[in-house]
C-alpha cells in the first residue's frame, strides 16, 4: 500500500509540474500579447513570415553556384572515402580524388537544395497558433527546431534520390566507383566501397538547417532584418519578453 501511495504521489507531482510548465508558457505568451495591438492571428502570421523569409534566403543561398562548395556548410568527404583518397595519391589518374570528389558532392547538394522550399512551406503553413506561441516565447533557434521536428524525415526522403541523381549528373558516383576499384587493387589494403548518397544527403541537410538557424537568430536579434510592418510588430513584442 505504501509503494502504491508513493507511485501515485510521483505521478501526481510529475503531472502537476508538467501542467505548471505549460501554464507558465501560456501565461508568458498571453502577457506578450496583452496590452498591445497584436492579435493571435498576427502573431501566427508574423512567425510564418519570419520562417518563410529565413527558409527562402537559406535555400537561395545554398542552391546557388558554390552555395555549399564555398561556404561554411561545405560537404566534406566521409572518413572512409578520405582513406581511399589518401592511398590513391600516388596512383596515375587518381592523384586528386579528394578535391574532385568534394567539389562534385557539393555540386550535387546545390542541385538538390531547390527541393527543400515546398517541403518547408508545407510545414510552415500547417503551423498552429500554439506552435507559433511556443516559438515566439522559446529559444533563439526555436523555429528551426520546429522545422527539424516536422520536416527532417520528409526532407531526407525527398533529398536522397535527388542527391543520387545529382551525383550522377556531375559524374560523382562513376568517378568514385573508378577510384574505389583502383584502390581495391592496391596490395594489402582492406577492400571498401563507402556509399556517398547517405553521407551527402545528411551533410546537405545539416548545412541547410544550420543556415536557417542563422537566419532565424538574425531576425530575432537584428531589427534591421525585420523588413515588414508585421515582422517589426511581432518581434518588437518578443524583444520585451
PDB file of C-alpha atoms in Angstrom:
ATOM      1  CA  UNK A   1       0.000   0.000   0.000  1.00  0.00           C
ATOM      2  CA  UNK A   2       2.864   2.356   0.854  1.00  0.00           C
ATOM      3  CA  UNK A   3       4.541   1.648  -2.500  1.00  0.00           C
ATOM      4  CA  UNK A   4       1.259   2.364  -4.297  1.00  0.00           C
ATOM      5  CA  UNK A   5       0.915   5.654  -2.422  1.00  0.00           C
ATOM      6  CA  UNK A   6       4.470   6.675  -3.347  1.00  0.00           C
ATOM      7  CA  UNK A   7       3.915   5.779  -7.012  1.00  0.00           C
ATOM      8  CA  UNK A   8       0.662   7.734  -7.181  1.00  0.00           C
ATOM      9  CA  UNK A   9       2.347  10.686  -5.498  1.00  0.00           C
ATOM     10  CA  UNK A  10       5.145  10.709  -8.067  1.00  0.00           C
ATOM     11  CA  UNK A  11       2.656  10.557 -10.931  1.00  0.00           C
ATOM     12  CA  UNK A  12       0.601  13.362  -9.386  1.00  0.00           C
ATOM     13  CA  UNK A  13       3.521  15.703  -8.816  1.00  0.00           C
ATOM     14  CA  UNK A  14       5.051  14.933 -12.239  1.00  0.00           C
ATOM     15  CA  UNK A  15       1.745  15.751 -13.919  1.00  0.00           C
ATOM     16  CA  UNK A  16       1.339  18.872 -11.817  1.00  0.00           C
ATOM     17  CA  UNK A  17       4.866  20.016 -12.690  1.00  0.00           C
ATOM     18  CA  UNK A  18       4.299  19.479 -16.422  1.00  0.00           C
ATOM     19  CA  UNK A  19       0.975  21.352 -16.246  1.00  0.00           C
ATOM     20  CA  UNK A  20       2.639  24.188 -14.341  1.00  0.00           C
ATOM     21  CA  UNK A  21       5.272  24.487 -17.061  1.00  0.00           C
ATOM     22  CA  UNK A  22       2.582  24.581 -19.765  1.00  0.00           C
ATOM     23  CA  UNK A  23       0.548  27.128 -17.799  1.00  0.00           C
ATOM     24  CA  UNK A  24       3.662  29.247 -17.363  1.00  0.00           C
ATOM     25  CA  UNK A  25       4.382  29.172 -21.084  1.00  0.00           C
ATOM     26  CA  UNK A  26       0.814  30.117 -21.935  1.00  0.00           C
ATOM     27  CA  UNK A  27       0.821  32.889 -19.342  1.00  0.00           C
ATOM     28  CA  UNK A  28       4.097  34.208 -20.749  1.00  0.00           C
ATOM     29  CA  UNK A  29       2.670  34.198 -24.251  1.00  0.00           C
ATOM     30  CA  UNK A  30      -0.546  35.887 -23.136  1.00  0.00           C
ATOM     31  CA  UNK A  31       1.464  38.565 -21.331  1.00  0.00           C
ATOM     32  CA  UNK A  32       3.390  39.207 -24.535  1.00  0.00           C
ATOM     33  CA  UNK A  33       0.168  39.666 -26.469  1.00  0.00           C
ATOM     34  CA  UNK A  34      -1.810  41.532 -23.785  1.00  0.00           C
ATOM     35  CA  UNK A  35      -1.703  45.297 -23.641  1.00  0.00           C
ATOM     36  CA  UNK A  36      -0.770  45.541 -27.309  1.00  0.00           C
ATOM     37  CA  UNK A  37      -2.420  45.627 -30.707  1.00  0.00           C
ATOM     38  CA  UNK A  38      -1.035  42.175 -31.588  1.00  0.00           C
ATOM     39  CA  UNK A  39      -3.693  39.546 -32.096  1.00  0.00           C
ATOM     40  CA  UNK A  40      -3.163  35.788 -32.064  1.00  0.00           C
ATOM     41  CA  UNK A  41      -3.621  35.808 -35.819  1.00  0.00           C
ATOM     42  CA  UNK A  42      -0.922  38.460 -36.252  1.00  0.00           C
ATOM     43  CA  UNK A  43       1.478  36.568 -34.004  1.00  0.00           C
ATOM     44  CA  UNK A  44       0.967  33.433 -36.071  1.00  0.00           C
ATOM     45  CA  UNK A  45       1.313  35.239 -39.380  1.00  0.00           C
ATOM     46  CA  UNK A  46       4.399  37.068 -38.174  1.00  0.00           C
ATOM     47  CA  UNK A  47       6.152  33.856 -37.194  1.00  0.00           C
ATOM     48  CA  UNK A  48       5.229  32.226 -40.516  1.00  0.00           C
ATOM     49  CA  UNK A  49       6.540  35.241 -42.417  1.00  0.00           C
ATOM     50  CA  UNK A  50       9.808  35.101 -40.471  1.00  0.00           C
ATOM     51  CA  UNK A  51      10.173  31.380 -41.139  1.00  0.00           C
ATOM     52  CA  UNK A  52       9.422  31.734 -44.839  1.00  0.00           C
ATOM     53  CA  UNK A  53      11.921  34.574 -45.083  1.00  0.00           C
ATOM     54  CA  UNK A  54      14.652  32.544 -43.354  1.00  0.00           C
ATOM     55  CA  UNK A  55      13.968  29.441 -45.449  1.00  0.00           C
ATOM     56  CA  UNK A  56      13.824  31.343 -48.750  1.00  0.00           C
ATOM     57  CA  UNK A  57      17.129  33.075 -48.062  1.00  0.00           C
ATOM     58  CA  UNK A  58      18.824  29.859 -46.909  1.00  0.00           C
ATOM     59  CA  UNK A  59      17.647  27.808 -49.898  1.00  0.00           C
ATOM     60  CA  UNK A  60      18.503  30.570 -52.367  1.00  0.00           C
ATOM     61  CA  UNK A  61      21.991  30.870 -50.880  1.00  0.00           C
ATOM     62  CA  UNK A  62      22.792  27.142 -50.776  1.00  0.00           C
ATOM     63  CA  UNK A  63      21.280  26.252 -54.157  1.00  0.00           C
ATOM     64  CA  UNK A  64      23.365  28.883 -55.954  1.00  0.00           C
ATOM     65  CA  UNK A  65      26.663  28.074 -57.674  1.00  0.00           C
ATOM     66  CA  UNK A  66      29.193  27.498 -54.865  1.00  0.00           C
ATOM     67  CA  UNK A  67      26.382  27.799 -52.302  1.00  0.00           C
ATOM     68  CA  UNK A  68      27.733  24.779 -50.459  1.00  0.00           C
ATOM     69  CA  UNK A  69      31.165  24.438 -52.047  1.00  0.00           C
ATOM     70  CA  UNK A  70      32.492  27.841 -50.999  1.00  0.00           C
ATOM     71  CA  UNK A  71      30.603  28.302 -47.758  1.00  0.00           C
ATOM     72  CA  UNK A  72      30.919  27.214 -44.115  1.00  0.00           C
ATOM     73  CA  UNK A  73      28.398  24.456 -44.968  1.00  0.00           C
ATOM     74  CA  UNK A  74      30.687  22.714 -47.444  1.00  0.00           C
ATOM     75  CA  UNK A  75      30.140  18.931 -47.626  1.00  0.00           C
ATOM     76  CA  UNK A  76      33.411  17.168 -46.813  1.00  0.00           C
ATOM     77  CA  UNK A  77      34.377  13.617 -47.698  1.00  0.00           C
ATOM     78  CA  UNK A  78      33.317  10.794 -45.357  1.00  0.00           C
ATOM     79  CA  UNK A  79      36.114   9.331 -43.254  1.00  0.00           C
ATOM     80  CA  UNK A  80      36.211   6.078 -45.247  1.00  0.00           C
ATOM     81  CA  UNK A  81      36.473   7.973 -48.533  1.00  0.00           C
ATOM     82  CA  UNK A  82      39.305  10.070 -47.154  1.00  0.00           C
ATOM     83  CA  UNK A  83      41.291   6.890 -46.506  1.00  0.00           C
ATOM     84  CA  UNK A  84      40.772   5.854 -50.134  1.00  0.00           C
ATOM     85  CA  UNK A  85      41.839   9.279 -51.429  1.00  0.00           C
ATOM     86  CA  UNK A  86      44.995   9.234 -49.300  1.00  0.00           C
ATOM     87  CA  UNK A  87      46.023   5.838 -50.673  1.00  0.00           C
ATOM     88  CA  UNK A  88      45.393   6.882 -54.289  1.00  0.00           C
ATOM     89  CA  UNK A  89      47.610   9.978 -54.282  1.00  0.00           C
ATOM     90  CA  UNK A  90      50.402   8.046 -55.973  1.00  0.00           C
ATOM     91  CA  UNK A  91      48.182   6.224 -58.488  1.00  0.00           C
ATOM     92  CA  UNK A  92      48.141   7.725 -62.020  1.00  0.00           C
ATOM     93  CA  UNK A  93      44.809   9.346 -62.819  1.00  0.00           C
ATOM     94  CA  UNK A  94      43.667   9.463 -59.175  1.00  0.00           C
ATOM     95  CA  UNK A  95      46.126  11.844 -57.538  1.00  0.00           C
ATOM     96  CA  UNK A  96      43.425  14.451 -56.912  1.00  0.00           C
ATOM     97  CA  UNK A  97      40.486  12.332 -55.704  1.00  0.00           C
ATOM     98  CA  UNK A  98      39.740  14.423 -52.614  1.00  0.00           C
ATOM     99  CA  UNK A  99      39.420  17.727 -54.489  1.00  0.00           C
ATOM    100  CA  UNK A 100      37.472  16.189 -57.382  1.00  0.00           C
ATOM    101  CA  UNK A 101      35.022  14.272 -55.231  1.00  0.00           C
ATOM    102  CA  UNK A 102      34.491  17.099 -52.739  1.00  0.00           C
ATOM    103  CA  UNK A 103      33.535  19.529 -55.493  1.00  0.00           C
ATOM    104  CA  UNK A 104      31.180  17.027 -57.125  1.00  0.00           C
ATOM    105  CA  UNK A 105      29.454  16.210 -53.811  1.00  0.00           C
ATOM    106  CA  UNK A 106      28.840  19.901 -53.186  1.00  0.00           C
ATOM    107  CA  UNK A 107      27.529  20.448 -56.712  1.00  0.00           C
ATOM    108  CA  UNK A 108      25.047  17.633 -56.055  1.00  0.00           C
ATOM    109  CA  UNK A 109      23.978  19.250 -52.769  1.00  0.00           C
ATOM    110  CA  UNK A 110      23.439  22.580 -54.530  1.00  0.00           C
ATOM    111  CA  UNK A 111      21.235  20.950 -57.157  1.00  0.00           C
ATOM    112  CA  UNK A 112      19.184  19.152 -54.500  1.00  0.00           C
ATOM    113  CA  UNK A 113      18.690  22.193 -52.237  1.00  0.00           C
ATOM    114  CA  UNK A 114      15.957  23.547 -54.510  1.00  0.00           C
ATOM    115  CA  UNK A 115      13.722  20.646 -53.380  1.00  0.00           C
ATOM    116  CA  UNK A 116      13.590  21.990 -49.821  1.00  0.00           C
ATOM    117  CA  UNK A 117      11.357  25.033 -50.345  1.00  0.00           C
ATOM    118  CA  UNK A 118       7.957  23.335 -50.905  1.00  0.00           C
ATOM    119  CA  UNK A 119       8.555  20.911 -48.012  1.00  0.00           C
ATOM    120  CA  UNK A 120       9.361  23.732 -45.618  1.00  0.00           C
ATOM    121  CA  UNK A 121       6.455  25.799 -46.958  1.00  0.00           C
ATOM    122  CA  UNK A 122       4.002  22.970 -46.239  1.00  0.00           C
ATOM    123  CA  UNK A 123       5.225  22.600 -42.643  1.00  0.00           C
ATOM    124  CA  UNK A 124       5.048  26.362 -42.056  1.00  0.00           C
ATOM    125  CA  UNK A 125       1.530  26.545 -43.490  1.00  0.00           C
ATOM    126  CA  UNK A 126       0.336  23.841 -41.075  1.00  0.00           C
ATOM    127  CA  UNK A 127       1.811  25.585 -38.017  1.00  0.00           C
ATOM    128  CA  UNK A 128      -0.825  26.216 -35.340  1.00  0.00           C
ATOM    129  CA  UNK A 129      -1.122  29.235 -33.067  1.00  0.00           C
ATOM    130  CA  UNK A 130       0.202  27.121 -30.193  1.00  0.00           C
ATOM    131  CA  UNK A 131       3.253  26.230 -32.319  1.00  0.00           C
ATOM    132  CA  UNK A 132       3.770  29.922 -33.065  1.00  0.00           C
ATOM    133  CA  UNK A 133       3.418  30.850 -29.412  1.00  0.00           C
ATOM    134  CA  UNK A 134       5.949  28.211 -28.373  1.00  0.00           C
ATOM    135  CA  UNK A 135       8.380  29.545 -30.981  1.00  0.00           C
ATOM    136  CA  UNK A 136       7.876  33.198 -30.091  1.00  0.00           C
ATOM    137  CA  UNK A 137       8.439  32.544 -26.387  1.00  0.00           C
ATOM    138  CA  UNK A 138      11.143  29.921 -26.981  1.00  0.00           C
ATOM    139  CA  UNK A 139      14.872  29.893 -27.535  1.00  0.00           C
ATOM    140  CA  UNK A 140      16.688  31.770 -30.295  1.00  0.00           C
ATOM    141  CA  UNK A 141      16.535  28.675 -32.535  1.00  0.00           C
ATOM    142  CA  UNK A 142      13.007  27.543 -31.625  1.00  0.00           C
ATOM    143  CA  UNK A 143      11.673  27.995 -35.166  1.00  0.00           C
ATOM    144  CA  UNK A 144      14.497  25.957 -36.660  1.00  0.00           C
ATOM    145  CA  UNK A 145      13.930  23.201 -34.123  1.00  0.00           C
ATOM    146  CA  UNK A 146      10.253  23.174 -35.079  1.00  0.00           C
ATOM    147  CA  UNK A 147      11.207  22.747 -38.736  1.00  0.00           C
ATOM    148  CA  UNK A 148      13.654  19.954 -37.883  1.00  0.00           C
ATOM    149  CA  UNK A 149      10.954  18.112 -35.977  1.00  0.00           C
ATOM    150  CA  UNK A 150       8.315  18.484 -38.670  1.00  0.00           C
ATOM    151  CA  UNK A 151      10.342  18.202 -41.894  1.00  0.00           C
ATOM    152  CA  UNK A 152      13.541  16.175 -41.325  1.00  0.00           C
ATOM    153  CA  UNK A 153      12.086  12.800 -42.266  1.00  0.00           C
ATOM    154  CA  UNK A 154      10.353  14.061 -45.408  1.00  0.00           C
ATOM    155  CA  UNK A 155      13.349  16.174 -46.417  1.00  0.00           C
ATOM    156  CA  UNK A 156      15.646  13.170 -46.163  1.00  0.00           C
ATOM    157  CA  UNK A 157      13.269  11.036 -48.245  1.00  0.00           C
ATOM    158  CA  UNK A 158      12.984  13.764 -50.884  1.00  0.00           C
ATOM    159  CA  UNK A 159      16.655  14.735 -50.837  1.00  0.00           C
ATOM    160  CA  UNK A 160      18.270  11.326 -51.094  1.00  0.00           C
ATOM    161  CA  UNK A 161      17.044  10.337 -54.583  1.00  0.00           C
ATOM    162  CA  UNK A 162      17.738  13.869 -55.833  1.00  0.00           C
ATOM    163  CA  UNK A 163      21.231  13.690 -54.334  1.00  0.00           C
ATOM    164  CA  UNK A 164      21.709  10.377 -56.159  1.00  0.00           C
ATOM    165  CA  UNK A 165      20.544  11.872 -59.460  1.00  0.00           C
ATOM    166  CA  UNK A 166      22.652  14.970 -58.853  1.00  0.00           C
ATOM    167  CA  UNK A 167      25.729  12.878 -58.058  1.00  0.00           C
ATOM    168  CA  UNK A 168      25.216  11.101 -61.379  1.00  0.00           C
ATOM    169  CA  UNK A 169      24.636  14.401 -63.153  1.00  0.00           C
ATOM    170  CA  UNK A 170      28.089  15.593 -62.074  1.00  0.00           C
ATOM    171  CA  UNK A 171      29.551  12.098 -62.620  1.00  0.00           C
ATOM    172  CA  UNK A 172      30.488  11.798 -58.954  1.00  0.00           C
ATOM    173  CA  UNK A 173      29.375   8.208 -58.442  1.00  0.00           C
ATOM    174  CA  UNK A 174      31.066   6.945 -61.614  1.00  0.00           C
ATOM    175  CA  UNK A 175      34.222   8.797 -60.663  1.00  0.00           C
ATOM    176  CA  UNK A 176      34.029   7.342 -57.156  1.00  0.00           C
ATOM    177  CA  UNK A 177      33.453   3.782 -58.435  1.00  0.00           C
ATOM    178  CA  UNK A 178      36.568   4.061 -60.592  1.00  0.00           C
ATOM    179  CA  UNK A 179      38.556   5.409 -57.658  1.00  0.00           C
ATOM    180  CA  UNK A 180      37.384   2.598 -55.368  1.00  0.00           C
ATOM    181  CA  UNK A 181      38.201  -0.027 -57.992  1.00  0.00           C
ATOM    182  CA  UNK A 182      41.709   1.395 -58.297  1.00  0.00           C
ATOM    183  CA  UNK A 183      42.059   1.460 -54.521  1.00  0.00           C
ATOM    184  CA  UNK A 184      40.897  -2.139 -54.103  1.00  0.00           C
ATOM    185  CA  UNK A 185      43.663  -3.295 -56.468  1.00  0.00           C
ATOM    186  CA  UNK A 186      46.351  -1.936 -54.158  1.00  0.00           C
ATOM    187  CA  UNK A 187      48.059  -4.898 -52.400  1.00  0.00           C
ATOM    188  CA  UNK A 188      47.216  -5.467 -48.718  1.00  0.00           C
ATOM    189  CA  UNK A 189      44.540  -2.759 -48.444  1.00  0.00           C
ATOM    190  CA  UNK A 190      41.214  -3.647 -46.863  1.00  0.00           C
ATOM    191  CA  UNK A 191      38.680  -3.554 -49.677  1.00  0.00           C
ATOM    192  CA  UNK A 192      35.991  -0.903 -49.266  1.00  0.00           C
ATOM    193  CA  UNK A 193      33.103   0.756 -51.044  1.00  0.00           C
ATOM    194  CA  UNK A 194      31.828   3.721 -48.998  1.00  0.00           C
ATOM    195  CA  UNK A 195      28.367   4.831 -50.112  1.00  0.00           C
ATOM    196  CA  UNK A 196      28.100   8.533 -50.898  1.00  0.00           C
ATOM    197  CA  UNK A 197      24.336   9.120 -51.119  1.00  0.00           C
ATOM    198  CA  UNK A 198      23.511   8.952 -47.408  1.00  0.00           C
ATOM    199  CA  UNK A 199      26.574  10.978 -46.397  1.00  0.00           C
ATOM    200  CA  UNK A 200      25.942  13.800 -48.886  1.00  0.00           C
ATOM    201  CA  UNK A 201      22.209  13.860 -48.079  1.00  0.00           C
ATOM    202  CA  UNK A 202      22.755  14.137 -44.333  1.00  0.00           C
ATOM    203  CA  UNK A 203      25.508  16.738 -44.590  1.00  0.00           C
ATOM    204  CA  UNK A 204      23.482  18.802 -47.075  1.00  0.00           C
ATOM    205  CA  UNK A 205      20.537  18.840 -44.640  1.00  0.00           C
ATOM    206  CA  UNK A 206      22.809  19.702 -41.712  1.00  0.00           C
ATOM    207  CA  UNK A 207      24.073  22.695 -43.655  1.00  0.00           C
ATOM    208  CA  UNK A 208      20.570  23.753 -44.642  1.00  0.00           C
ATOM    209  CA  UNK A 209      19.250  23.700 -41.078  1.00  0.00           C
ATOM    210  CA  UNK A 210      22.365  25.490 -39.814  1.00  0.00           C
ATOM    211  CA  UNK A 211      21.812  28.346 -42.247  1.00  0.00           C
ATOM    212  CA  UNK A 212      18.077  28.536 -41.464  1.00  0.00           C
ATOM    213  CA  UNK A 213      19.006  28.808 -37.780  1.00  0.00           C
ATOM    214  CA  UNK A 214      21.466  31.610 -38.554  1.00  0.00           C
ATOM    215  CA  UNK A 215      18.732  33.489 -40.427  1.00  0.00           C
ATOM    216  CA  UNK A 216      16.297  32.966 -37.558  1.00  0.00           C
ATOM    217  CA  UNK A 217      18.750  34.318 -34.985  1.00  0.00           C
ATOM    218  CA  UNK A 218      19.409  37.393 -37.122  1.00  0.00           C
ATOM    219  CA  UNK A 219      15.678  38.183 -37.406  1.00  0.00           C
ATOM    220  CA  UNK A 220      15.272  37.794 -33.651  1.00  0.00           C
ATOM    221  CA  UNK A 221      18.264  39.926 -32.721  1.00  0.00           C
ATOM    222  CA  UNK A 222      18.691  42.426 -35.581  1.00  0.00           C
ATOM    223  CA  UNK A 223      15.865  44.919 -36.014  1.00  0.00           C
ATOM    224  CA  UNK A 224      17.206  45.754 -39.481  1.00  0.00           C
ATOM    225  CA  UNK A 225      16.335  42.223 -40.662  1.00  0.00           C
ATOM    226  CA  UNK A 226      12.633  42.811 -39.987  1.00  0.00           C
ATOM    227  CA  UNK A 227      11.650  44.267 -43.324  1.00  0.00           C
ATOM    228  CA  UNK A 228       7.863  44.351 -42.963  1.00  0.00           C
ATOM    229  CA  UNK A 229       5.463  46.070 -40.574  1.00  0.00           C
ATOM    230  CA  UNK A 230       4.206  42.696 -39.341  1.00  0.00           C
ATOM    231  CA  UNK A 231       7.687  41.382 -38.535  1.00  0.00           C
ATOM    232  CA  UNK A 232       8.577  44.586 -36.705  1.00  0.00           C
ATOM    233  CA  UNK A 233       5.330  44.491 -34.744  1.00  0.00           C
ATOM    234  CA  UNK A 234       5.530  40.848 -33.674  1.00  0.00           C
ATOM    235  CA  UNK A 235       9.222  40.720 -32.849  1.00  0.00           C
ATOM    236  CA  UNK A 236       9.172  44.049 -31.018  1.00  0.00           C
ATOM    237  CA  UNK A 237       6.963  42.237 -28.525  1.00  0.00           C
ATOM    238  CA  UNK A 238       9.478  39.387 -28.366  1.00  0.00           C
ATOM    239  CA  UNK A 239      12.243  41.925 -27.602  1.00  0.00           C
ATOM    240  CA  UNK A 240      10.398  42.896 -24.410  1.00  0.00           C
ATOM    241  CA  UNK A 241       9.816  39.367 -23.112  1.00  0.00           C
TER     242      UNK A 241
END
